[in-house]
Amino acid sequence: MAPQLLPSLWCPALLPSSLRMHCRLLCSPPSLLLAAPLPDLQPLPSPFRSSRLRGIEFLQRDPALRPQIWEYPSNQQDEVQRAYLKLGPMQPKLKKGFGPKGHKRRFQFHWFSEFPSWLEYSESNGHAHCLLCFVCSKNIRKRSGFNVFITAQGFNNYKKVHDGKNCSFLVHIGSDPCSTHNNAVTECQNLLNQPNHIDKDYGGVQLLADFNPEIASVVLENAPQNAKYTSPDIQKEILSVFAMNVSKHIREEIGDAKFSTLVDETCDVSKREQMALVFRFVDSHGVIQERFFDLIHVKNTKTMTLKNELSKVLSSYAFDVQNLQGQGYDGASNMKGELNGLQALFLKECPYAYYVHCYAHRLQLALVAASKDVVPVTQFFQKLIFIVNTVDSSAKRHDELHDAQMDELVRLLAIDEIETGRGANQIRSLKCPGETRWGSHLGSISSLMDMFNPVSLVLQNLAADSSAGANCADGDTAFSYLTSFEFVFILLMMRQIMEITEQLGQAVQKKTQDIVNVVRLVQSTKILLQEMRSDDGWETFVCKFVEFCVNHEMNIPDMEGTYILRGGRARRQPNHFTNDQYFRVEIFRATIDTQLAELNLKFSEKAMDLLSVCVTLIPKNRFASFNATSAERVFSILKIIKTRLRNSMEDEFLANSMLSPNIQ
């Protein structure tokens, strides 16, 4: 029975009419497809589009109907790419002004002669496509970029063609030699000339062997048959030799010069306390250098423990403690304690080893403190975290957010609200703010503002999904938070404030930054915040806020109306307490005042003046450390090297692994 049933199951007569039409198209030769216009068909569903390549004559030519390259089996994708390149772009002979009705501009046939190598036209939907970008396209669901010339939808905003430098076709090509289109051109040329390629790894080894007889005697055909060097013990030994040479080079680079230490500690994935040591010094060429030197395991974070471990490292490499000219730590009590802190213990041995609290930490602490002193701002960040967790806690909602962003990009491109270009219009994810992560608050707020409409749509769908259970209530609550007037007001306000402070935060994290410039940057930041607090700054902010509300169809309350507290009007509330007073005085100016107060506290004028005077008197000590960001970067590398799958690494092996690649 099986041999009789199998042909009948695949008989075209038993398929639906729409699928029979697709089968006829897939089996038609290219000449027929070019001669006759294609009917208005929708792309095939994935089970039919993922068929294997049966021959070049069976390839779908219409750009809107053909499967994407990544939908073919991986072992056939190169063959499919070469087949499409040999067939060339789909350029049917069109009548003048051919295309869908209702457009201001239609596709012009003479455009084929202007862009003959890549421009294609789909008769099924009247949109333009790029053959080269299609051939080199990857799975758009797995990458963050978006290019309408690649997708089945195509490009149809023909009014922007021949618009000078803004011509959409020229923008797609790009002026950068490394643009997406130009990279696709190079990749297509390589596909057609693949036999001319050589093995780069073999060529590199051969090149080294040609110039170094010692290498030539032990590589390629001269290599011993058992010289694989894959034993864990041998690999660790080689790594140890590399780390020892790097440490020796850093020690020779410092020599007998003055230096500063940057120290920070953290707990790794295996719950072991690790202390990172970074040296800051001026090399023989007068250039400020920061070098990661060692990762030290400590049993606890007591002051004496840290002091003893650091002293062991310094003595083992013959560092003179009297040459220590600066200490850079965070604001922990075991570090900055004036009597028994780590800085105090070293200061007793070396009276010139002044301690400077990391300015980047100070700025972050000021930001966090400002968000906690104003109650509405504190509630705002709580709501922000709730919204981010509600959307990102589910893989399903995460995919819905990506789809909503893609639809939003298509809509904005259609109405010319955004421009296309390299690196533009990226598919993003929401970010959660963290108190100890620099810039995370600004990143979280910016991501939510940029994806305001997609996030609103995802939360609306979640609130309307009765099968979601408790998540349905979370979606409704998060949506009410997101669309409230007060939340949006603080969202825009905090973004503007943090964009000002973020410039200072990025500046103080630079390795080559000096104290005098930081003092100026702190003063500039205070001036910008004061200008924002002024009446002119308030009016400018209100204009931006109203524009945002209008674009997102949000209701704006009467600012001269009486402000009503939650739960009704309070007895002690003034009779003429308006919305304008609440948002301007209680939120806007109160937040800026708190920010200015924290900046004045963390960066006092007396301390700034003292540092400026010290640098003026002793210019050579301008390399004294004022931030510990290099030590923080070490921990970022630590999380990459020591993971849950490699949580049993020995301390020496871990330190050598981080030192050998010269992570700075």
PDB file of N, CA and C in Angstrom, residues 140-191:
ATOM      1  N   ILE A 140      17.658  37.305   9.612  1.00  0.00           N
ATOM      2  CA  ILE A 140      17.340  38.598  10.231  1.00  0.00           C
ATOM      3  C   ILE A 140      16.771  38.423  11.619  1.00  0.00           C
ATOM      4  N   ARG A 141      16.290  37.226  11.957  1.00  0.00           N
ATOM      5  CA  ARG A 141      15.786  37.003  13.309  1.00  0.00           C
ATOM      6  C   ARG A 141      16.915  36.854  14.308  1.00  0.00           C
ATOM      7  N   LYS A 142      18.127  36.608  13.825  1.00  0.00           N
ATOM      8  CA  LYS A 142      19.251  36.377  14.716  1.00  0.00           C
ATOM      9  C   LYS A 142      20.227  37.534  14.743  1.00  0.00           C
ATOM     10  N   ARG A 143      19.925  38.614  14.062  1.00  0.00           N
ATOM     11  CA  ARG A 143      20.817  39.758  14.068  1.00  0.00           C
ATOM     12  C   ARG A 143      20.021  41.012  14.337  1.00  0.00           C
ATOM     13  N   SER A 144      20.737  42.085  14.645  1.00  0.00           N
ATOM     14  CA  SER A 144      20.067  43.290  15.113  1.00  0.00           C
ATOM     15  C   SER A 144      19.790  44.297  14.008  1.00  0.00           C
ATOM     16  N   GLY A 145      20.385  44.163  12.828  1.00  0.00           N
ATOM     17  CA  GLY A 145      20.189  45.136  11.778  1.00  0.00           C
ATOM     18  C   GLY A 145      18.876  44.943  11.039  1.00  0.00           C
ATOM     19  N   PHE A 146      18.537  45.895  10.162  1.00  0.00           N
ATOM     20  CA  PHE A 146      17.295  45.818   9.407  1.00  0.00           C
ATOM     21  C   PHE A 146      17.539  46.485   8.070  1.00  0.00           C
ATOM     22  N   ASN A 147      17.259  45.788   6.948  1.00  0.00           N
ATOM     23  CA  ASN A 147      17.505  46.300   5.613  1.00  0.00           C
ATOM     24  C   ASN A 147      16.343  45.887   4.732  1.00  0.00           C
ATOM     25  N   VAL A 148      15.560  46.864   4.275  1.00  0.00           N
ATOM     26  CA  VAL A 148      14.372  46.547   3.489  1.00  0.00           C
ATOM     27  C   VAL A 148      14.734  45.999   2.126  1.00  0.00           C
ATOM     28  N   PHE A 149      15.946  46.245   1.629  1.00  0.00           N
ATOM     29  CA  PHE A 149      16.345  45.725   0.332  1.00  0.00           C
ATOM     30  C   PHE A 149      16.558  44.210   0.370  1.00  0.00           C
ATOM     31  N   ILE A 150      16.713  43.637   1.550  1.00  0.00           N
ATOM     32  CA  ILE A 150      16.985  42.207   1.675  1.00  0.00           C
ATOM     33  C   ILE A 150      15.707  41.420   1.897  1.00  0.00           C
ATOM     34  N   THR A 151      14.801  41.947   2.697  1.00  0.00           N
ATOM     35  CA  THR A 151      13.610  41.206   3.078  1.00  0.00           C
ATOM     36  C   THR A 151      12.677  41.031   1.890  1.00  0.00           C
ATOM     37  N   ALA A 152      11.703  40.151   2.073  1.00  0.00           N
ATOM     38  CA  ALA A 152      10.731  39.896   1.013  1.00  0.00           C
ATOM     39  C   ALA A 152       9.861  41.110   0.741  1.00  0.00           C
ATOM     40  N   GLN A 153       9.763  42.022   1.694  1.00  0.00           N
ATOM     41  CA  GLN A 153       8.927  43.201   1.494  1.00  0.00           C
ATOM     42  C   GLN A 153       9.532  44.150   0.466  1.00  0.00           C
ATOM     43  N   GLY A 154      10.852  44.364   0.524  1.00  0.00           N
ATOM     44  CA  GLY A 154      11.508  45.213  -0.445  1.00  0.00           C
ATOM     45  C   GLY A 154      11.338  46.694  -0.174  1.00  0.00           C
ATOM     46  N   PHE A 155      11.798  47.501  -1.133  1.00  0.00           N
ATOM     47  CA  PHE A 155      11.797  48.960  -1.012  1.00  0.00           C
ATOM     48  C   PHE A 155      10.850  49.548  -2.048  1.00  0.00           C
ATOM     49  N   ASN A 156      10.000  50.477  -1.615  1.00  0.00           N
ATOM     50  CA  ASN A 156       9.054  51.088  -2.552  1.00  0.00           C
ATOM     51  C   ASN A 156       8.885  52.584  -2.351  1.00  0.00           C
ATOM     52  N   ASN A 157       9.767  53.204  -1.589  1.00  0.00           N
ATOM     53  CA  ASN A 157       9.675  54.647  -1.366  1.00  0.00           C
ATOM     54  C   ASN A 157      10.393  55.359  -2.513  1.00  0.00           C
ATOM     55  N   TYR A 158       9.813  55.268  -3.718  1.00  0.00           N
ATOM     56  CA  TYR A 158      10.496  55.716  -4.926  1.00  0.00           C
ATOM     57  C   TYR A 158      10.625  57.231  -5.022  1.00  0.00           C
ATOM     58  N   LYS A 159       9.900  57.959  -4.207  1.00  0.00           N
ATOM     59  CA  LYS A 159      10.016  59.414  -4.275  1.00  0.00           C
ATOM     60  C   LYS A 159      11.370  59.897  -3.765  1.00  0.00           C
ATOM     61  N   LYS A 160      12.099  59.024  -3.062  1.00  0.00           N
ATOM     62  CA  LYS A 160      13.411  59.405  -2.543  1.00  0.00           C
ATOM     63  C   LYS A 160      14.538  58.992  -3.479  1.00  0.00           C
ATOM     64  N   VAL A 161      14.197  58.423  -4.650  1.00  0.00           N
ATOM     65  CA  VAL A 161      15.210  58.083  -5.645  1.00  0.00           C
ATOM     66  C   VAL A 161      15.538  59.336  -6.451  1.00  0.00           C
ATOM     67  N   HIS A 162      16.804  59.500  -6.817  1.00  0.00           N
ATOM     68  CA  HIS A 162      17.283  60.686  -7.533  1.00  0.00           C
ATOM     69  C   HIS A 162      17.067  61.946  -6.703  1.00  0.00           C
ATOM     70  N   ASP A 163      17.290  61.800  -5.396  1.00  0.00           N
ATOM     71  CA  ASP A 163      17.153  62.938  -4.486  1.00  0.00           C
ATOM     72  C   ASP A 163      18.534  63.433  -4.065  1.00  0.00           C
ATOM     73  N   GLY A 164      19.433  63.557  -5.032  1.00  0.00           N
ATOM     74  CA  GLY A 164      20.780  64.018  -4.734  1.00  0.00           C
ATOM     75  C   GLY A 164      21.530  63.030  -3.854  1.00  0.00           C
ATOM     76  N   LYS A 165      22.197  63.562  -2.828  1.00  0.00           N
ATOM     77  CA  LYS A 165      22.942  62.704  -1.910  1.00  0.00           C
ATOM     78  C   LYS A 165      22.021  61.809  -1.092  1.00  0.00           C
ATOM     79  N   ASN A 166      20.745  62.199  -0.983  1.00  0.00           N
ATOM     80  CA  ASN A 166      19.791  61.412  -0.202  1.00  0.00           C
ATOM     81  C   ASN A 166      19.089  60.348  -1.029  1.00  0.00           C
ATOM     82  N   CYS A 167      19.549  60.115  -2.231  1.00  0.00           N
ATOM     83  CA  CYS A 167      18.957  59.063  -3.064  1.00  0.00           C
ATOM     84  C   CYS A 167      19.030  57.733  -2.322  1.00  0.00           C
ATOM     85  N   SER A 168      17.896  57.062  -2.213  1.00  0.00           N
ATOM     86  CA  SER A 168      17.836  55.838  -1.416  1.00  0.00           C
ATOM     87  C   SER A 168      18.758  54.760  -1.962  1.00  0.00           C
ATOM     88  N   PHE A 169      18.901  54.687  -3.287  1.00  0.00           N
ATOM     89  CA  PHE A 169      19.790  53.683  -3.864  1.00  0.00           C
ATOM     90  C   PHE A 169      21.247  53.977  -3.513  1.00  0.00           C
ATOM     91  N   LEU A 170      21.636  55.258  -3.559  1.00  0.00           N
ATOM     92  CA  LEU A 170      23.009  55.621  -3.195  1.00  0.00           C
ATOM     93  C   LEU A 170      23.245  55.444  -1.702  1.00  0.00           C
ATOM     94  N   VAL A 171      22.234  55.760  -0.897  1.00  0.00           N
ATOM     95  CA  VAL A 171      22.364  55.549   0.547  1.00  0.00           C
ATOM     96  C   VAL A 171      22.517  54.068   0.854  1.00  0.00           C
ATOM     97  N   HIS A 172      21.789  53.238   0.098  1.00  0.00           N
ATOM     98  CA  HIS A 172      21.921  51.792   0.308  1.00  0.00           C
ATOM     99  C   HIS A 172      23.337  51.316  -0.017  1.00  0.00           C
ATOM    100  N   ILE A 173      23.904  51.834  -1.104  1.00  0.00           N
ATOM    101  CA  ILE A 173      25.279  51.449  -1.446  1.00  0.00           C
ATOM    102  C   ILE A 173      26.238  51.941  -0.379  1.00  0.00           C
ATOM    103  N   GLY A 174      26.084  53.197   0.048  1.00  0.00           N
ATOM    104  CA  GLY A 174      26.924  53.742   1.103  1.00  0.00           C
ATOM    105  C   GLY A 174      28.238  54.281   0.579  1.00  0.00           C
ATOM    106  N   SER A 175      28.712  55.338   1.216  1.00  0.00           N
ATOM    107  CA  SER A 175      30.001  55.929   0.846  1.00  0.00           C
ATOM    108  C   SER A 175      31.171  55.239   1.524  1.00  0.00           C
ATOM    109  N   ASP A 176      30.891  54.474   2.558  1.00  0.00           N
ATOM    110  CA  ASP A 176      31.941  53.762   3.289  1.00  0.00           C
ATOM    111  C   ASP A 176      32.318  52.491   2.533  1.00  0.00           C
ATOM    112  N   PRO A 177      33.600  52.252   2.286  1.00  0.00           N
ATOM    113  CA  PRO A 177      33.989  51.003   1.611  1.00  0.00           C
ATOM    114  C   PRO A 177      33.569  49.754   2.375  1.00  0.00           C
ATOM    115  N   CYS A 178      33.329  49.900   3.678  1.00  0.00           N
ATOM    116  CA  CYS A 178      32.927  48.754   4.494  1.00  0.00           C
ATOM    117  C   CYS A 178      31.430  48.762   4.786  1.00  0.00           C
ATOM    118  N   SER A 179      30.642  49.430   3.956  1.00  0.00           N
ATOM    119  CA  SER A 179      29.198  49.411   4.154  1.00  0.00           C
ATOM    120  C   SER A 179      28.655  48.010   3.904  1.00  0.00           C
ATOM    121  N   THR A 180      27.417  47.796   4.301  1.00  0.00           N
ATOM    122  CA  THR A 180      26.814  46.474   4.143  1.00  0.00           C
ATOM    123  C   THR A 180      26.781  46.050   2.680  1.00  0.00           C
ATOM    124  N   HIS A 181      26.418  46.974   1.799  1.00  0.00           N
ATOM    125  CA  HIS A 181      26.345  46.640   0.375  1.00  0.00           C
ATOM    126  C   HIS A 181      27.735  46.364  -0.201  1.00  0.00           C
ATOM    127  N   ASN A 182      28.705  47.215   0.121  1.00  0.00           N
ATOM    128  CA  ASN A 182      30.053  47.009  -0.419  1.00  0.00           C
ATOM    129  C   ASN A 182      30.693  45.737   0.122  1.00  0.00           C
ATOM    130  N   ASN A 183      30.399  45.408   1.365  1.00  0.00           N
ATOM    131  CA  ASN A 183      30.873  44.126   1.892  1.00  0.00           C
ATOM    132  C   ASN A 183      30.235  42.965   1.145  1.00  0.00           C
ATOM    133  N   ALA A 184      28.961  43.125   0.784  1.00  0.00           N
ATOM    134  CA  ALA A 184      28.287  42.080   0.014  1.00  0.00           C
ATOM    135  C   ALA A 184      28.908  41.932  -1.372  1.00  0.00           C
ATOM    136  N   VAL A 185      29.314  43.052  -1.981  1.00  0.00           N
ATOM    137  CA  VAL A 185      29.977  42.986  -3.290  1.00  0.00           C
ATOM    138  C   VAL A 185      31.267  42.178  -3.193  1.00  0.00           C
ATOM    139  N   THR A 186      32.059  42.466  -2.167  1.00  0.00           N
ATOM    140  CA  THR A 186      33.316  41.734  -1.984  1.00  0.00           C
ATOM    141  C   THR A 186      33.063  40.254  -1.726  1.00  0.00           C
ATOM    142  N   GLU A 187      32.062  39.964  -0.909  1.00  0.00           N
ATOM    143  CA  GLU A 187      31.766  38.565  -0.600  1.00  0.00           C
ATOM    144  C   GLU A 187      31.280  37.811  -1.831  1.00  0.00           C
ATOM    145  N   CYS A 188      30.501  38.468  -2.673  1.00  0.00           N
ATOM    146  CA  CYS A 188      30.033  37.814  -3.902  1.00  0.00           C
ATOM    147  C   CYS A 188      31.195  37.552  -4.859  1.00  0.00           C
ATOM    148  N   GLN A 189      32.123  38.490  -4.941  1.00  0.00           N
ATOM    149  CA  GLN A 189      33.304  38.260  -5.778  1.00  0.00           C
ATOM    150  C   GLN A 189      34.121  37.085  -5.264  1.00  0.00           C
ATOM    151  N   ASN A 190      34.227  36.971  -3.955  1.00  0.00           N
ATOM    152  CA  ASN A 190      34.957  35.840  -3.382  1.00  0.00           C
ATOM    153  C   ASN A 190      34.251  34.520  -3.647  1.00  0.00           C
ATOM    154  N   LEU A 191      32.918  34.550  -3.645  1.00  0.00           N
ATOM    155  CA  LEU A 191      32.176  33.319  -3.937  1.00  0.00           C
ATOM    156  C   LEU A 191      32.442  32.834  -5.353  1.00  0.00           C
TER     157      LEU A 191
END
